[in-house]
Short mmCIF file of C-alpha atoms in Angstrom, two decimals:
data_model
loop_
_atom_site.label_atom_id
_atom_site.label_comp_id
_atom_site.label_asym_id
_atom_site.label_seq_id
_atom_site.Cartn_x
_atom_site.Cartn_y
_atom_site.Cartn_z
CA MET Y 787 0.02 -0.04 0.02
CA THR Y 788 2.83 2.48 0.77
CA ARG Y 789 4.47 1.62 -2.49
CA ARG Y 790 1.27 2.55 -4.38
CA LYS Y 791 0.98 5.83 -2.40
CA LYS Y 792 4.53 6.72 -3.26
CA ARG Y 793 3.86 6.22 -6.99
CA ILE Y 794 0.69 8.25 -6.87
CA ILE Y 795 2.47 11.08 -5.03
CA CYS Y 796 5.38 10.97 -7.47
CA TRP Y 797 3.11 11.12 -10.52
CA THR Y 798 0.99 13.86 -8.96
CA ILE Y 799 4.08 16.03 -8.33
CA THR Y 800 5.39 15.35 -11.82
CA GLY Y 801 2.00 16.26 -13.34
CA LEU Y 802 1.87 19.48 -11.24
CA LEU Y 803 5.36 20.50 -12.37
CA PHE Y 804 4.56 19.85 -15.94
CA ALA Y 805 1.30 21.80 -15.71
CA LEU Y 806 3.20 24.66 -13.98
CA SER Y 807 5.83 24.78 -16.74
CA VAL Y 808 3.18 24.80 -19.49
CA LEU Y 809 1.40 27.63 -17.62
CA LEU Y 810 4.62 29.66 -17.51
CA VAL Y 811 5.25 29.14 -21.22
CA VAL Y 812 1.76 30.23 -22.06
CA LEU Y 813 1.90 33.26 -19.78
CA SER Y 814 5.28 34.38 -21.08
CA GLY Y 815 3.96 34.08 -24.62
CA LEU Y 816 0.91 36.13 -23.83
CA THR Y 817 3.01 38.88 -22.31
CA GLY Y 818 5.24 39.12 -25.41
CA GLN Y 819 8.46 38.17 -23.53
CA THR Y 820 11.14 36.68 -25.67
CA TRP Y 821 13.30 33.99 -24.23
CA ILE Y 822 16.69 33.44 -25.89
CA THR Y 823 17.42 29.73 -26.02
CA ASP Y 824 20.53 29.95 -28.22
CA SER Y 825 22.45 32.91 -26.86
CA ASP Y 826 25.48 31.92 -28.90
CA GLY Y 827 23.42 32.43 -32.04
CA ILE Y 828 23.31 36.23 -31.73
CA PRO Y 829 27.10 36.86 -31.90
CA VAL Y 830 27.41 34.25 -34.60
CA ALA Y 831 24.73 35.99 -36.71
CA ALA Y 832 26.47 39.34 -36.10
CA ASP Y 833 29.81 37.86 -37.15
CA ALA Y 834 28.21 36.37 -40.29
CA VAL Y 835 26.87 39.77 -41.31
CA MET Y 836 30.21 41.48 -40.68
CA THR Y 837 32.08 38.73 -42.59
CA ALA Y 838 29.78 39.06 -45.50
CA ILE Y 839 30.30 42.84 -45.60
CA ARG Y 840 34.11 42.58 -45.31
CA ASN Y 841 34.23 39.92 -48.06
CA GLY Y 842 31.93 42.03 -50.30
CA ASP Y 843 29.57 38.97 -50.48
CA TRP Y 844 26.38 40.82 -51.11
CA ASN Y 845 24.34 37.73 -52.04
CA THR Y 846 25.10 36.12 -48.67
CA LEU Y 847 24.41 39.43 -46.85
CA GLU Y 848 20.98 39.62 -48.57
CA THR Y 849 20.10 36.18 -47.10
CA LEU Y 850 21.10 37.42 -43.60
CA VAL Y 851 19.07 40.61 -43.76
CA LEU Y 852 15.32 40.61 -43.24
CA ASN Y 853 13.18 41.66 -46.27
CA VAL Y 854 15.84 43.54 -48.19
CA GLN Y 855 17.19 42.88 -51.68
CA ASN Y 856 20.15 44.40 -53.57
CA LEU Y 857 22.47 45.49 -50.84
CA SER Y 858 25.50 45.78 -53.12
CA PRO Y 859 26.88 49.29 -52.81
CA GLN Y 860 26.86 51.53 -55.82
CA VAL Y 861 30.57 52.08 -56.46
CA ASP Y 862 32.16 53.36 -59.74
CA GLY Y 863 33.99 51.01 -61.99
CA GLU Y 864 36.80 48.60 -61.05
CA ASN Y 865 39.67 50.97 -61.84
CA SER Y 866 38.14 54.00 -60.11
CA ALA Y 867 39.41 55.98 -57.12
CA GLN Y 868 36.15 55.25 -55.40
CA MET Y 869 36.65 51.50 -55.74
CA LEU Y 870 40.28 51.75 -54.50
CA VAL Y 871 39.13 53.49 -51.36
CA TRP Y 872 36.10 51.17 -50.89
CA ASP Y 873 38.25 48.09 -51.14
CA ALA Y 874 40.71 49.53 -48.60
CA TYR Y 875 37.76 50.18 -46.31
CA LEU Y 876 36.47 46.57 -46.64
CA ASP Y 877 39.94 45.14 -46.12
CA SER Y 878 40.38 47.21 -42.90
CA LEU Y 879 37.09 46.05 -41.27
CA GLN Y 880 37.59 44.47 -37.87
CA TRP Y 881 34.96 43.89 -35.20
CA ASN Y 882 34.26 42.68 -31.72
CA CYS Y 883 30.82 41.65 -30.40
CA LEU Y 884 30.24 42.62 -26.87
CA ASP Y 885 29.44 39.80 -24.42
CA THR Y 886 25.89 40.83 -23.72
CA PHE Y 887 22.90 41.65 -25.89
CA GLU Y 888 19.60 43.40 -25.24
CA VAL Y 889 16.17 41.92 -25.72
CA GLN Y 890 13.43 44.30 -26.81
CA GLY Y 891 10.19 42.41 -27.53
CA ALA Y 892 10.92 40.10 -30.36
CA LYS Y 893 14.06 41.91 -31.33
CA VAL Y 894 17.55 41.17 -29.92
CA THR Y 895 20.20 43.87 -30.27
CA GLN Y 896 23.90 43.05 -30.26
CA GLN Y 897 26.42 45.87 -29.69
CA VAL Y 898 29.47 45.61 -32.03
CA THR Y 899 32.66 47.60 -31.90
CA VAL Y 900 33.91 48.20 -35.42
CA THR Y 901 37.44 49.34 -36.29
CA CYS Y 902 37.90 50.45 -39.92
CA LEU Y 903 39.61 52.87 -42.33
CA ASP Y 904 38.57 56.46 -41.64
CA ILE Y 905 37.34 57.42 -45.14
CA SER Y 906 36.83 61.04 -44.30
CA THR Y 907 40.57 61.42 -43.35
CA VAL Y 908 41.55 59.62 -46.54
CA THR Y 909 39.43 62.02 -48.66
CA GLY Y 910 41.12 64.89 -46.72
CA TYR Y 911 44.48 63.49 -47.78
CA MET Y 912 43.23 63.30 -51.33
CA ALA Y 913 42.27 67.00 -51.22
CA GLU Y 914 45.79 67.79 -50.12
CA ILE Y 915 47.42 65.74 -52.89
CA LEU Y 916 45.11 66.63 -55.71
CA PRO Y 917 46.70 70.01 -56.56
CA GLU Y 918 50.12 68.37 -56.79
CA ILE Y 919 48.93 65.57 -59.19
CA SER Y 920 46.86 67.93 -61.44
CA ASP Y 921 49.76 70.32 -61.90
CA ASN Y 922 52.05 67.43 -63.01
CA ALA Y 923 49.46 65.51 -65.08
CA LEU Y 924 48.72 67.20 -68.37
CA ASN Y 925 48.24 64.07 -70.46
CA ILE Y 926 45.98 61.97 -68.26
CA THR Y 927 42.24 62.07 -67.77
CA SER Y 928 40.59 63.41 -64.56
CA ASP Y 929 39.65 59.76 -63.61
CA GLN Y 930 43.24 58.69 -63.92
CA ALA Y 931 44.43 61.70 -61.91
CA LEU Y 932 41.87 60.96 -59.26
CA TYR Y 933 43.02 57.36 -59.12
CA GLN Y 934 46.59 58.41 -58.68
CA VAL Y 935 45.46 60.73 -55.92
CA ALA Y 936 43.66 57.87 -54.15
CA GLU Y 937 46.67 55.65 -54.48
CA ALA Y 938 49.00 58.28 -52.95
CA ALA Y 939 46.54 58.98 -50.15
CA LEU Y 940 46.23 55.23 -49.35
CA SER Y 941 50.03 54.85 -49.39
CA ARG Y 942 50.25 57.04 -46.31
CA LYS Y 943 49.81 55.65 -42.82
CA LEU Y 944 46.10 54.64 -42.96
CA PRO Y 945 43.93 56.29 -40.30
CA LEU Y 946 41.63 53.98 -38.46
CA ALA Y 947 38.34 54.96 -36.66
CA GLN Y 948 36.39 53.08 -34.10
CA HIS Y 949 32.55 53.00 -34.15
CA GLU Y 950 29.90 51.35 -32.01
CA VAL Y 951 26.97 49.91 -33.92
CA ALA Y 952 23.86 48.18 -32.70
CA LEU Y 953 22.83 45.26 -34.95
CA SER Y 954 19.23 44.15 -34.27
CA PHE Y 955 18.08 40.62 -35.04
CA VAL Y 956 14.71 38.79 -35.14
CA ARG Y 957 14.20 35.02 -35.40
CA ARG Y 958 12.72 33.93 -38.73
CA ASP Y 959 12.53 30.33 -40.18
CA GLY Y 960 14.99 29.06 -37.58
CA TRP Y 961 17.62 31.77 -38.33
CA TRP Y 962 18.55 35.16 -36.80
CA LYS Y 963 17.87 37.78 -39.47
CA LEU Y 964 19.34 41.32 -39.26
CA VAL Y 965 16.77 44.07 -39.14
CA PRO Y 966 17.91 46.84 -41.48
CA ASN Y 967 18.64 50.04 -39.52
CA ASN Y 968 21.03 52.99 -39.45
CA ALA Y 969 23.89 50.64 -38.27
CA LEU Y 970 23.66 48.67 -41.47
CA LEU Y 971 23.50 51.88 -43.55
CA ALA Y 972 26.67 53.18 -41.70
CA LEU Y 973 28.49 49.96 -42.43
CA LEU Y 974 27.53 49.96 -46.13
CA SER Y 975 28.57 53.56 -46.52
CA GLY Y 976 31.94 53.31 -44.79
CA PHE Y 977 30.48 55.38 -41.99
CA SER Y 978 30.24 58.33 -44.28
CA ALA Y 979 26.45 58.44 -44.14
CA ALA Y 980 26.23 57.88 -40.43
#
């Protein structure tokens, strides 16, 4: 008889614990609270976004961003000064995800420290060098002269800048997708449109 009572008590306690856990899940769902069960997935998603940008892999980036198509930056031709500076910016990208992230409803925000080429300083260098090149370049086009100016500016010690960006993600179809915001715009503009 005591054996039977012990089983009944054990099953009753198990049933109550199960019912309590179901109730907690339902209540948290009704209040809109998000529970992060894969906390390692957020920095991994941020790293994937940053890697796609650094590699200039716009197709991969488009799969990582929510509801956005054609993220490839509009940069002049391959042998242009703009492309030379842009490639230097992409090559210089380094980042570090902070250890914590913030949950805001269904959105999770990861703070990322980005170190990269300071494009505004490079363009300042170009403005200093331009008069020297244009005085000595009578037989070249303005595009060629600008390319030489960009090469000369990038041959100097490259200035780096550090920026804090907040990348926000939502869970869609089993993946963390980046929500387009000003941080993405800043990254895709070399922090010149920030």
